[in-house]
PDB file of C-alpha atoms in Angstrom:
ATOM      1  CA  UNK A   1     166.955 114.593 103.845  1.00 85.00           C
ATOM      2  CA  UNK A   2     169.616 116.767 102.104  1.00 94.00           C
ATOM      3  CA  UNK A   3     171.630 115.846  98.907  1.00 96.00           C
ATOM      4  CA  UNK A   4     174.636 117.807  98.174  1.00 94.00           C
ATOM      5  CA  UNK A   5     175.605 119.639  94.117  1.00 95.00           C
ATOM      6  CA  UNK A   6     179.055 120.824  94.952  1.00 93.00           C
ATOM      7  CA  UNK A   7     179.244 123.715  97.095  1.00 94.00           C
ATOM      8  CA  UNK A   8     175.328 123.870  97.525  1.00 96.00           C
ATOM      9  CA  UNK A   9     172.737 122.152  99.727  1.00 96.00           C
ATOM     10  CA  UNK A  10     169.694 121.344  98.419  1.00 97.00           C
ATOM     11  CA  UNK A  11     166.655 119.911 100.840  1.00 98.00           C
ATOM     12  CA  UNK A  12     163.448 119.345  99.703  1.00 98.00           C
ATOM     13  CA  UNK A  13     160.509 121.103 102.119  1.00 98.00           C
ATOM     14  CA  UNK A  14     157.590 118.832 102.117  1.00 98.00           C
ATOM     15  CA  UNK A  15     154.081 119.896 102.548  1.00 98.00           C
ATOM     16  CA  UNK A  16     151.648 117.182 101.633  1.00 98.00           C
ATOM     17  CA  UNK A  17     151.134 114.071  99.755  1.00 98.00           C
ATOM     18  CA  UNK A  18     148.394 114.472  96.830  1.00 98.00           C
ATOM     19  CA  UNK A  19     146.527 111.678  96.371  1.00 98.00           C
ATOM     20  CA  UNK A  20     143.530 113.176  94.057  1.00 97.00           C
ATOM     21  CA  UNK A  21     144.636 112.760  90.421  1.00 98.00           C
ATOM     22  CA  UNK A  22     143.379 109.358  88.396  1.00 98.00           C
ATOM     23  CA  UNK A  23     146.146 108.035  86.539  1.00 98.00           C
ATOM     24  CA  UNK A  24     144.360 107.409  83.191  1.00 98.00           C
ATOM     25  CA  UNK A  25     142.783 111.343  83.557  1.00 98.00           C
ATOM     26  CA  UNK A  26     145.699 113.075  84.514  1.00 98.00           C
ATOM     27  CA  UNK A  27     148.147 111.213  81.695  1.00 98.00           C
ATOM     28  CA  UNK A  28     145.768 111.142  78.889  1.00 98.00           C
ATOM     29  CA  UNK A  29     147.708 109.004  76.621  1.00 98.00           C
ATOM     30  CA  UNK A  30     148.228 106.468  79.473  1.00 98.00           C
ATOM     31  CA  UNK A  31     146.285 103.047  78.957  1.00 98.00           C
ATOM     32  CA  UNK A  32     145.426 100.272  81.410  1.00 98.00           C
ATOM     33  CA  UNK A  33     148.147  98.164  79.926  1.00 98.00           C
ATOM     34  CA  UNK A  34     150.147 100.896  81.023  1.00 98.00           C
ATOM     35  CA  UNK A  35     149.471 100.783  84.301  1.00 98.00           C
ATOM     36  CA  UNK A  36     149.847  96.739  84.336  1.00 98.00           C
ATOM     37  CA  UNK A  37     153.399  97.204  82.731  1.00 97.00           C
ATOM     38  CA  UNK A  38     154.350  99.710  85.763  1.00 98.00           C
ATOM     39  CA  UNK A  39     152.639  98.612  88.558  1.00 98.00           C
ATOM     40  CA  UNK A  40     155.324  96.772  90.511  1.00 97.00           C
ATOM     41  CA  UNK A  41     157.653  99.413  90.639  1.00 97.00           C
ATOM     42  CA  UNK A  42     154.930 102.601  91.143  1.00 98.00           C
ATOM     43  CA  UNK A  43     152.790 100.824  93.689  1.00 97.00           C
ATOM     44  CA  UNK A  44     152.443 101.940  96.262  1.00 97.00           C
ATOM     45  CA  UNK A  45     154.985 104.579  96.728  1.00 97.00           C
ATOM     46  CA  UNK A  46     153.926 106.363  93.600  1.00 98.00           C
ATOM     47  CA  UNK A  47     150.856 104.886  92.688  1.00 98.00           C
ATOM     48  CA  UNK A  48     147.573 103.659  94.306  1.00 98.00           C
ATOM     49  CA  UNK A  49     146.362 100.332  92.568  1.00 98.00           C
ATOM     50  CA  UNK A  50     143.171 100.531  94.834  1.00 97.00           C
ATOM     51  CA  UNK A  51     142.272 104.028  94.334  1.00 97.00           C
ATOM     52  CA  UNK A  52     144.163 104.246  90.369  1.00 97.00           C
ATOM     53  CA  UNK A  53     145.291 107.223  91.929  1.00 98.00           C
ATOM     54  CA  UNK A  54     148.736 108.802  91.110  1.00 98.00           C
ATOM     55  CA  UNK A  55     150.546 110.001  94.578  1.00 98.00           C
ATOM     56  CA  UNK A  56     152.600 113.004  93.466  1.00 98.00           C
ATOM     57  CA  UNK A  57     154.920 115.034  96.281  1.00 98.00           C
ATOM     58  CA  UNK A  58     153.825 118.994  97.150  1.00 98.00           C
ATOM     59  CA  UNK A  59     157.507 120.198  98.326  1.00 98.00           C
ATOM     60  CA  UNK A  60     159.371 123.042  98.189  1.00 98.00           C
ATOM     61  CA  UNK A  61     163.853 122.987  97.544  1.00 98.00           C
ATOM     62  CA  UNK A  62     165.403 124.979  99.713  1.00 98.00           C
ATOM     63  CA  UNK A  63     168.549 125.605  98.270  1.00 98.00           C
ATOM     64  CA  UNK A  64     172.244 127.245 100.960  1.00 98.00           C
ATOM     65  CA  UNK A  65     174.823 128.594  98.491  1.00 96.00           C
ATOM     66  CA  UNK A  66     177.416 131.249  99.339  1.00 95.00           C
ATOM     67  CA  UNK A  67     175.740 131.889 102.394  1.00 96.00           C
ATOM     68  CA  UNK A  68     172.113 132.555 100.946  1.00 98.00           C
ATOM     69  CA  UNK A  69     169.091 130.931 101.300  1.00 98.00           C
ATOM     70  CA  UNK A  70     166.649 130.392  97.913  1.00 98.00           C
ATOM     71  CA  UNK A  71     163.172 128.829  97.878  1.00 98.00           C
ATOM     72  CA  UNK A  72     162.116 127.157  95.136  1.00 98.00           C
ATOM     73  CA  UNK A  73     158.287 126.990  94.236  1.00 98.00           C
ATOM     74  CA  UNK A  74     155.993 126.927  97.030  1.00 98.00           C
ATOM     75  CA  UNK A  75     153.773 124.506  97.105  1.00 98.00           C
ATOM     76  CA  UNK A  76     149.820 125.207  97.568  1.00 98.00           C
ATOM     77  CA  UNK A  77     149.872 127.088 101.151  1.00 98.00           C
ATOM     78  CA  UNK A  78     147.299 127.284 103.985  1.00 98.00           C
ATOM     79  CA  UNK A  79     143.982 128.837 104.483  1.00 98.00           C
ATOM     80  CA  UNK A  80     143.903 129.109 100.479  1.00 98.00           C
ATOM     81  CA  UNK A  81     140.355 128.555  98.505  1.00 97.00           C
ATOM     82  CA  UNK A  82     140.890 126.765  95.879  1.00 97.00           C
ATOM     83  CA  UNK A  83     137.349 125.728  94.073  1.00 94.00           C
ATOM     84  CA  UNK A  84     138.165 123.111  91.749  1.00 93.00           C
ATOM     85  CA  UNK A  85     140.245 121.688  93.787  1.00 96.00           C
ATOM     86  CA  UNK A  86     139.051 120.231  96.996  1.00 96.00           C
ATOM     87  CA  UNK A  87     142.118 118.626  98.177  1.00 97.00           C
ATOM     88  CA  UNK A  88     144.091 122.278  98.427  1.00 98.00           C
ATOM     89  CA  UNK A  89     141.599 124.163 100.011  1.00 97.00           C
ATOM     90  CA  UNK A  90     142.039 125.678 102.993  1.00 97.00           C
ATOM     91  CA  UNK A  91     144.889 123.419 104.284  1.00 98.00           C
ATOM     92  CA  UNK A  92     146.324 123.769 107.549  1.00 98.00           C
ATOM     93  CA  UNK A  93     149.779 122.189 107.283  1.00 98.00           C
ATOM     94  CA  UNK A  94     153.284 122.372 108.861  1.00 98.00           C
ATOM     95  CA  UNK A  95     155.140 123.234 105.776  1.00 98.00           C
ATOM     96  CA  UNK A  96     156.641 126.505 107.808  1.00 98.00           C
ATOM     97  CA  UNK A  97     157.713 123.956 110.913  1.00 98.00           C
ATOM     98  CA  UNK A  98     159.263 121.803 108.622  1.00 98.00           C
ATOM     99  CA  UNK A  99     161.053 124.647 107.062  1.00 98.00           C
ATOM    100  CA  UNK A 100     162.307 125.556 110.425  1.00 98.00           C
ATOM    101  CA  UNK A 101     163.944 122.024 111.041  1.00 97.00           C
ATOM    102  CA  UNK A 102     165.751 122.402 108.160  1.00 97.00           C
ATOM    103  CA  UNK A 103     167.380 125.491 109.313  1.00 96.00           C
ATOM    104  CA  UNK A 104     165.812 128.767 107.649  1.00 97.00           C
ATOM    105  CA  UNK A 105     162.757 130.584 109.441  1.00 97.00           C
ATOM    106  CA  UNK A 106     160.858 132.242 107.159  1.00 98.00           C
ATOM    107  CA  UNK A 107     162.752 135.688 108.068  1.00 98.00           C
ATOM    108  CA  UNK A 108     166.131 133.788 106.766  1.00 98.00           C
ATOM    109  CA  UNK A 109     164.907 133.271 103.169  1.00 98.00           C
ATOM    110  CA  UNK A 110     166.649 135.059 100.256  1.00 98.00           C
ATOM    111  CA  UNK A 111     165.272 134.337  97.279  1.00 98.00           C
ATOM    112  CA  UNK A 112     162.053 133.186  96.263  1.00 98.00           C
ATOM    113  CA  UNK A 113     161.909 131.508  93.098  1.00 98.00           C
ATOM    114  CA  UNK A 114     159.104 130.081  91.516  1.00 98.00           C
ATOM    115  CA  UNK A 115     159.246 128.204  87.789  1.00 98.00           C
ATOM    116  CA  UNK A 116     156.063 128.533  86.676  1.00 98.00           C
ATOM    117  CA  UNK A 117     152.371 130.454  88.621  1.00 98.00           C
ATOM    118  CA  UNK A 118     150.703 127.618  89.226  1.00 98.00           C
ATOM    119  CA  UNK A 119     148.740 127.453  92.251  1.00 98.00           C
ATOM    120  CA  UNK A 120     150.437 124.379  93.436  1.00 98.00           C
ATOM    121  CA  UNK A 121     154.036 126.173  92.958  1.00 98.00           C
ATOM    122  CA  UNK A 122     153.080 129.539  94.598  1.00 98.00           C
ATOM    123  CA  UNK A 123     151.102 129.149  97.907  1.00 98.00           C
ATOM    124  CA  UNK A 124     152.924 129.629 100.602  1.00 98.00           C
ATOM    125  CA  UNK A 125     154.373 132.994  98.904  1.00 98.00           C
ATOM    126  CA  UNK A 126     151.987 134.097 101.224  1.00 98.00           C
ATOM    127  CA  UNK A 127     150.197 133.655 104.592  1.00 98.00           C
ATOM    128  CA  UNK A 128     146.735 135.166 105.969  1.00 98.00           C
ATOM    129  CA  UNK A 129     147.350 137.547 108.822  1.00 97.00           C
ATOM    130  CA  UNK A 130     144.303 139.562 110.586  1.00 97.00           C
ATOM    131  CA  UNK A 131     142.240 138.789 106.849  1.00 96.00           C
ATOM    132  CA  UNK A 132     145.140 140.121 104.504  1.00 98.00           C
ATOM    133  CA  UNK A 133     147.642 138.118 102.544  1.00 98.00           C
ATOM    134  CA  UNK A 134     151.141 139.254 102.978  1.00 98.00           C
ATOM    135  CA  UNK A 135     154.176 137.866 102.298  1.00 98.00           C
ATOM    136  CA  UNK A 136     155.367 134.892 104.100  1.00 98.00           C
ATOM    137  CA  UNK A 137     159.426 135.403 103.609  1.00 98.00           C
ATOM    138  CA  UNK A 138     159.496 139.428 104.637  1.00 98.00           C
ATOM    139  CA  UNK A 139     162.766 139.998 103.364  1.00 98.00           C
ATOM    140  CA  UNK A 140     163.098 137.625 100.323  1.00 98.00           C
ATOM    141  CA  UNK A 141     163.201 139.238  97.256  1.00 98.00           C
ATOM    142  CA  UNK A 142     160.171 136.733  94.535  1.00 98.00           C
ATOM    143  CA  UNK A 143     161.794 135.952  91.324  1.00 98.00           C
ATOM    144  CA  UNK A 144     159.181 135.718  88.531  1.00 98.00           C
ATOM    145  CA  UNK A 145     159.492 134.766  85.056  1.00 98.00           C
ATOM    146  CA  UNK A 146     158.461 137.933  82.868  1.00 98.00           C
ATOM    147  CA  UNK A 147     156.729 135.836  80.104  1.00 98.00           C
ATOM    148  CA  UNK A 148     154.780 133.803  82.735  1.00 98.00           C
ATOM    149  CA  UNK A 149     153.596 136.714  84.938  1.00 98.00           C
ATOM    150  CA  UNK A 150     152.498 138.579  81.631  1.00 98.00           C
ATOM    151  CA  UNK A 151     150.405 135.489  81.215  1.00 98.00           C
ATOM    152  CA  UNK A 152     148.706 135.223  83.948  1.00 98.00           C
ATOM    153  CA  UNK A 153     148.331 138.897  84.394  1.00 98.00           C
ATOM    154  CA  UNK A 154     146.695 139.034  81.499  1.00 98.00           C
ATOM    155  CA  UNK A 155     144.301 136.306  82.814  1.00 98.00           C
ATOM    156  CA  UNK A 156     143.666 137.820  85.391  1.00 98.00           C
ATOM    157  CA  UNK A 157     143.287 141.373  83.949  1.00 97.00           C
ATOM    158  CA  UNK A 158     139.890 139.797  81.596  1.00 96.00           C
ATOM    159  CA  UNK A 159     138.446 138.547  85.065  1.00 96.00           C
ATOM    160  CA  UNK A 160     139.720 134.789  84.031  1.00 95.00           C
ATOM    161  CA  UNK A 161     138.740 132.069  87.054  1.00 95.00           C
ATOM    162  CA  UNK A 162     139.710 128.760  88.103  1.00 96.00           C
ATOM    163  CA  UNK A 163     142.442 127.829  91.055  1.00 96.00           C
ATOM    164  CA  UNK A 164     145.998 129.009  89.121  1.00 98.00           C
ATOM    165  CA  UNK A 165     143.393 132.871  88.833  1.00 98.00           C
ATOM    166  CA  UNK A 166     142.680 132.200  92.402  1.00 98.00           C
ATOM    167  CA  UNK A 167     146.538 131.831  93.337  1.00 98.00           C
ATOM    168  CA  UNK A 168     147.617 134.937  91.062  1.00 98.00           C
ATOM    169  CA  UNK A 169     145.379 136.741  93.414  1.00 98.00           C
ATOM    170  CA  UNK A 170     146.105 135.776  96.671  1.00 98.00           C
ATOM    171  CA  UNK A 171     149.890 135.058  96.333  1.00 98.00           C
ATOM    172  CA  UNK A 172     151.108 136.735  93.733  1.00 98.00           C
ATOM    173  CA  UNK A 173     149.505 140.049  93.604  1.00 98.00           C
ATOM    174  CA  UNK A 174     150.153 140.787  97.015  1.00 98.00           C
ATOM    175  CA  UNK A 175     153.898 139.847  96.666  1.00 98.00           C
ATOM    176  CA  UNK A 176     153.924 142.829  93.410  1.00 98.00           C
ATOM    177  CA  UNK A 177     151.926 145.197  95.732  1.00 98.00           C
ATOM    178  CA  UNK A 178     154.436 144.815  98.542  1.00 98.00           C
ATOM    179  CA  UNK A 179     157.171 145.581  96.224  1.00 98.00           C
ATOM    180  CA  UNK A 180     158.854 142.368  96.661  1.00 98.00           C
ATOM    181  CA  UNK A 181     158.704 140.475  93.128  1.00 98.00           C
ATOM    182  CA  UNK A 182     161.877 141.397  90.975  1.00 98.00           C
ATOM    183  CA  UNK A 183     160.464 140.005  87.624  1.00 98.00           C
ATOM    184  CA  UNK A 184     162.770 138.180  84.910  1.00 98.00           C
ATOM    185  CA  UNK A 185     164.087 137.379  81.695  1.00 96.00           C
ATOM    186  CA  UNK A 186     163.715 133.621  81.126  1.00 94.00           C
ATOM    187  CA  UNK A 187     168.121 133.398  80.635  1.00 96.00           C
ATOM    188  CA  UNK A 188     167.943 135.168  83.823  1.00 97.00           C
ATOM    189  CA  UNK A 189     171.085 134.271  86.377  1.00 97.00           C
ATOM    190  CA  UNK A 190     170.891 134.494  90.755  1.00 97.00           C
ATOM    191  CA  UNK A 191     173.451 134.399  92.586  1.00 94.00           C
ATOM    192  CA  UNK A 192     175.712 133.610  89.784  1.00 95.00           C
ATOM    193  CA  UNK A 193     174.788 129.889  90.508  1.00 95.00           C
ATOM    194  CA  UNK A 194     171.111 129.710  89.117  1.00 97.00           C
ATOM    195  CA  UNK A 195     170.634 129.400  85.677  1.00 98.00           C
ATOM    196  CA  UNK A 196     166.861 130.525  84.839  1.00 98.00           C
ATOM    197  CA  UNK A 197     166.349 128.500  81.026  1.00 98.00           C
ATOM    198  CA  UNK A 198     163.231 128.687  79.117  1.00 98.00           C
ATOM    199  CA  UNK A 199     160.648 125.191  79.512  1.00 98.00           C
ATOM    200  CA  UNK A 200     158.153 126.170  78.041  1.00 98.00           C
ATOM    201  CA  UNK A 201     154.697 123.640  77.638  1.00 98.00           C
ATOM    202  CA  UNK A 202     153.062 123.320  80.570  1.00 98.00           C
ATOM    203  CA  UNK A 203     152.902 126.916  81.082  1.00 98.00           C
ATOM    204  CA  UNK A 204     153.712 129.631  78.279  1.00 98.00           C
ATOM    205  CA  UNK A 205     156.443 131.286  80.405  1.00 98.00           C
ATOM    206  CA  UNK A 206     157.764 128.174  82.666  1.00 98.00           C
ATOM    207  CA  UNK A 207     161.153 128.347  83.217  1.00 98.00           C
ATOM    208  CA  UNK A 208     163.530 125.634  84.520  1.00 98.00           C
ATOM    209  CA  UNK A 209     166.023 126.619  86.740  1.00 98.00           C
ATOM    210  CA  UNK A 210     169.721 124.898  86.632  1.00 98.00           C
ATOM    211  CA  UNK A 211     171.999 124.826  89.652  1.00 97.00           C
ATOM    212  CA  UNK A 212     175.783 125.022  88.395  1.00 95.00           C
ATOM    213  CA  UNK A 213     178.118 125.003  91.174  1.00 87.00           C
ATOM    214  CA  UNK A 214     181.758 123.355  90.326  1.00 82.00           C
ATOM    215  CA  UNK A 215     181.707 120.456  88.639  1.00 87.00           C
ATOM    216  CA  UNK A 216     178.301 119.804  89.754  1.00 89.00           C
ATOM    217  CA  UNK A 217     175.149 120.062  88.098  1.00 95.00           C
ATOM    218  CA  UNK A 218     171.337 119.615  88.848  1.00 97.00           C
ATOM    219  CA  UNK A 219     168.481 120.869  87.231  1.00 98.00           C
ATOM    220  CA  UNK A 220     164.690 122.262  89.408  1.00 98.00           C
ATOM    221  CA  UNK A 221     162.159 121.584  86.973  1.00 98.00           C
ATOM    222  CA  UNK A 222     158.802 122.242  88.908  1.00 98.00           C
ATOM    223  CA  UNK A 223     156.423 120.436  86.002  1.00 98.00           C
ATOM    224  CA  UNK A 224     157.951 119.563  83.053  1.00 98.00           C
ATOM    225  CA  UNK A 225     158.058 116.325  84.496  1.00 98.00           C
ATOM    226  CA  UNK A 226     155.424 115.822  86.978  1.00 98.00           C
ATOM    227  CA  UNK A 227     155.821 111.728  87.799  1.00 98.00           C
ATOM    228  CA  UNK A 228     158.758 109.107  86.974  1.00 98.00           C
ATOM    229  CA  UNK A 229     156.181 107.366  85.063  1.00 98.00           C
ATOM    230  CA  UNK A 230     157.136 110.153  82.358  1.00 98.00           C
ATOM    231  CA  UNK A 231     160.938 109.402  82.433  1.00 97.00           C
ATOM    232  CA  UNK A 232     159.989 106.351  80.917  1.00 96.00           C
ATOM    233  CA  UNK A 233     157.371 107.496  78.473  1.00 96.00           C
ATOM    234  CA  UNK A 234     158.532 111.178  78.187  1.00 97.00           C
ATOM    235  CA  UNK A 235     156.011 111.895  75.411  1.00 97.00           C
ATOM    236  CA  UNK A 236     153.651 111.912  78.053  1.00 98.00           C
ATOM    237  CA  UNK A 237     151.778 115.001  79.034  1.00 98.00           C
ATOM    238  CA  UNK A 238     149.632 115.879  81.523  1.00 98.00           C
ATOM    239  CA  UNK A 239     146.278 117.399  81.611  1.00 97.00           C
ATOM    240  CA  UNK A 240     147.035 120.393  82.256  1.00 96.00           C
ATOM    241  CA  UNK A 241     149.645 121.245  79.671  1.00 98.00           C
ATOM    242  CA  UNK A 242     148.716 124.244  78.006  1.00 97.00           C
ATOM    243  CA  UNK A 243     150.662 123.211  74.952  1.00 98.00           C
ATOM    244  CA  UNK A 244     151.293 119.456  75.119  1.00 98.00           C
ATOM    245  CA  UNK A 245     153.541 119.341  71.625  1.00 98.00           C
ATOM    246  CA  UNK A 246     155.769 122.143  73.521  1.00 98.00           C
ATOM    247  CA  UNK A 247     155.820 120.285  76.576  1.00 98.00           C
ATOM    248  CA  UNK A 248     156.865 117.070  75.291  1.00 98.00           C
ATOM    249  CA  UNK A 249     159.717 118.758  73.391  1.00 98.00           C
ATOM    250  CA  UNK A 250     160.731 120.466  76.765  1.00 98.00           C
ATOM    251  CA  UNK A 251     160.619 117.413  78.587  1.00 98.00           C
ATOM    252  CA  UNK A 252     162.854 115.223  76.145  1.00 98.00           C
ATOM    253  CA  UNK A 253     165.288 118.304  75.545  1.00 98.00           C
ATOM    254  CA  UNK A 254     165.569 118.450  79.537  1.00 98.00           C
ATOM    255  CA  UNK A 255     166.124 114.656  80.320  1.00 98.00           C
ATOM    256  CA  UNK A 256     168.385 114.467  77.828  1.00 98.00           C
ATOM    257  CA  UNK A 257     170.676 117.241  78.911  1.00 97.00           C
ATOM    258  CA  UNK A 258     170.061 116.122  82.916  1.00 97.00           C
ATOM    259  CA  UNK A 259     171.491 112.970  81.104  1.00 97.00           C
ATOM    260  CA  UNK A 260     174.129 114.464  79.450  1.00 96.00           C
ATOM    261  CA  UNK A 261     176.089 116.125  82.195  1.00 95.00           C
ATOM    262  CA  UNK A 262     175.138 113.348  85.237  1.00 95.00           C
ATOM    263  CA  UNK A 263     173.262 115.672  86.775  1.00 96.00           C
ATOM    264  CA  UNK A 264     170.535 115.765  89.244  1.00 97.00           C
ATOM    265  CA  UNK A 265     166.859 115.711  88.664  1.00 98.00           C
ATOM    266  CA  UNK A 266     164.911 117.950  91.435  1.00 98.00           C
ATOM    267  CA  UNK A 267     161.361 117.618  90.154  1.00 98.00           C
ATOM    268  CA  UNK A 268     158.523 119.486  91.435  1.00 98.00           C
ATOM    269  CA  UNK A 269     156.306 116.291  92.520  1.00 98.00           C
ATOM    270  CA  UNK A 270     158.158 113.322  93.007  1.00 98.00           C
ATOM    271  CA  UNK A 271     157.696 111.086  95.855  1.00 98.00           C
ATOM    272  CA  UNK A 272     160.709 110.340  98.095  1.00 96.00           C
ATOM    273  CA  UNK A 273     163.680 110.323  97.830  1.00 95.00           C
ATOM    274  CA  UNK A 274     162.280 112.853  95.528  1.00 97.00           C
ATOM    275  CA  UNK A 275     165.773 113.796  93.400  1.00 97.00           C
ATOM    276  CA  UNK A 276     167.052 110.972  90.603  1.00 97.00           C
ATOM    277  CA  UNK A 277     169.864 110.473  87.772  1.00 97.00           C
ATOM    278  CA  UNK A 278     168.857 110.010  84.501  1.00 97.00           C
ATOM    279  CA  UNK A 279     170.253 107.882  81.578  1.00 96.00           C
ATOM    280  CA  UNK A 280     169.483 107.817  78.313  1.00 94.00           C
ATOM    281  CA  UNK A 281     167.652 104.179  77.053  1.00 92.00           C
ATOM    282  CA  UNK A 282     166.658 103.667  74.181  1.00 86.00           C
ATOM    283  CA  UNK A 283     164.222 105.834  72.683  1.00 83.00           C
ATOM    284  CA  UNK A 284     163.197 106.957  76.080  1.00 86.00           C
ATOM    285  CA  UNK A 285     165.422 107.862  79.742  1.00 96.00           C
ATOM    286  CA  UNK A 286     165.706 105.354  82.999  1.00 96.00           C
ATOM    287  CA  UNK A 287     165.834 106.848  86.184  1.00 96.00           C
ATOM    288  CA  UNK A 288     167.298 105.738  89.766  1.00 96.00           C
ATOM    289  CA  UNK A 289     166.838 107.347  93.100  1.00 95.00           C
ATOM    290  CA  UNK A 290     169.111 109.376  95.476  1.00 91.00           C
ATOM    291  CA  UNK A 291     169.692 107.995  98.720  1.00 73.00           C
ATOM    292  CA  UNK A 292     169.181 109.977 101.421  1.00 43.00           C
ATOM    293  CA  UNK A 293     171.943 112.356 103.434  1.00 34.00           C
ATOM    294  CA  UNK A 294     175.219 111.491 102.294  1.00 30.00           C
ATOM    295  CA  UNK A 295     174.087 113.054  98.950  1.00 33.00           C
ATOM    296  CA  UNK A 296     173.968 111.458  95.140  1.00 34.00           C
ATOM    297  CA  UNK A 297     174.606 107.471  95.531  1.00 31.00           C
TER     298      UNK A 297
END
């Protein structure tokens, strides 16, 4: 599966399905008429009516441009403990073979570049050889967001826990320790093609991270919008939005430009085909699906 933005290849890198989030927990302003009003077109490729269960995409884009390789986010990684959450602990996937099909061994990659430090968006910076973490992609240079890592830093620094901690310390750290993280301004640009823009919410520092390449445009927005159930109802947040009023301004302001210019929308979670167009409706956005290959349809 590969979609085309101008000059630029985009594929998305999939690791696993997860299938442990409740629908009414994770969207806390979601109600069970909600679900009833959605249900033929999430179920079942984005939603479990048996389980309630929301079924959200762990992928990585892998993005060829002017002959380099970038990475964005990466995923939740293997061998990783994650406590409070028992569905990314200690996985053992083939996120690296599936990598390789699409062309790049991990020796080929660029650019890392990760929107936000979540532990979901950052695991396979890393890999466990003989007990240590090093980095996975030896001669990418890791792009993070200086607001975020100052966050999280910070967290870690007062000896904060929980499974994004966990991730700081066994794939970021060891990136910074390696000397392989070249940390950013939120306006920062790569390549001269990716556009680094504050979107901020979810996480203090998240960033999203706009692919401009001719006419083209398309947006990587790892979880300002986590589900398409939030195109339609964009004033949804999820749980874990550190500041849901931020969030929900984010999310509108970035539908609306995706909108705006035709672009592309490469989430962070969506099931495939994983990329959509957005149009404005309403009060809200509607969204439609890429086909596969022969890029935008």
């Amino acid at each position: 599966m590969r979609f085309r933005v101008g000059a630029a290849t985009v594929t998305p890198i999939v690791e696993m399905v997860d299938r442990s989030f409740d629908m009414l927990r994770f969207f806390p302003l979601a109600t069970e008429a909600d679900i009833a009003a959605n249900l033929a077109w999430m179920a079942p490729h984005h939603f479990d009516p048996h389980t309630r269960r929301l079924l959200l995409s762990m992928h990585s884009w892998l993005v060829e441009v002017g002959g380099r390789r970038i990475l964005v986010d990466g995923c939740v990684g293997n061998d990783k403990r994650r406590d409070a959450r028992p569905d990314w602990c200690t996985l053992s996937t083939a996120f690296l073979d599936r990598l390789a099909e699409a062309g790049a061994a991990p020796e080929a990659i660029d650019y890392v570049l990760c929107t936000h430090l979540h532990a979901d968006h950052v695991g396979w910076n890393t890999r466990l050889v003989d007990g240590r973490w090093v980095p996975t992609f030896p001669n990418a240079t890791y792009v993070f967001g200086r607001r975020e890592h100052a966050y999280w830093h910070a967290e870690h620094a007062r000896g904060a826990g929980g499974p994004h901690l966990q991730a700081y310390r066994d794939s970021v750290l060891p990136i910074l320790e390696a000397g392989r993280a070249l940390i950013v301004d939120e306006t920062h640009v790569l390549e001269g093609v990716l556009h680094l823009e504050p979107a901020p919410g979810h996480t203090p520092g998240h960033v999203a991270v706009w692919l401009r390449c001719g006419p083209e445009t398309a947006a990587f927005t790892g979880d300002v919008v986590h589900h398409p159930v939030q195109v339609l109802n964009p004033d949804w947040n999820c749980m874990g939005c550190l500041d849901p009023p931020a969030a929900a301004r984010t999310r509108r302001r970035l539908l609306a430009e995706v909108a705006r210019t035709n672009g592309v929308l490469f989430p962070g979670h969506f099931m495939a085909p994983h990329a959509v167009r957005i149009a404005e409706n309403g009060d809200g956005f509607a969204f439609r699906f890429l086909c596969e290959d022969a890029g935008p349809a």
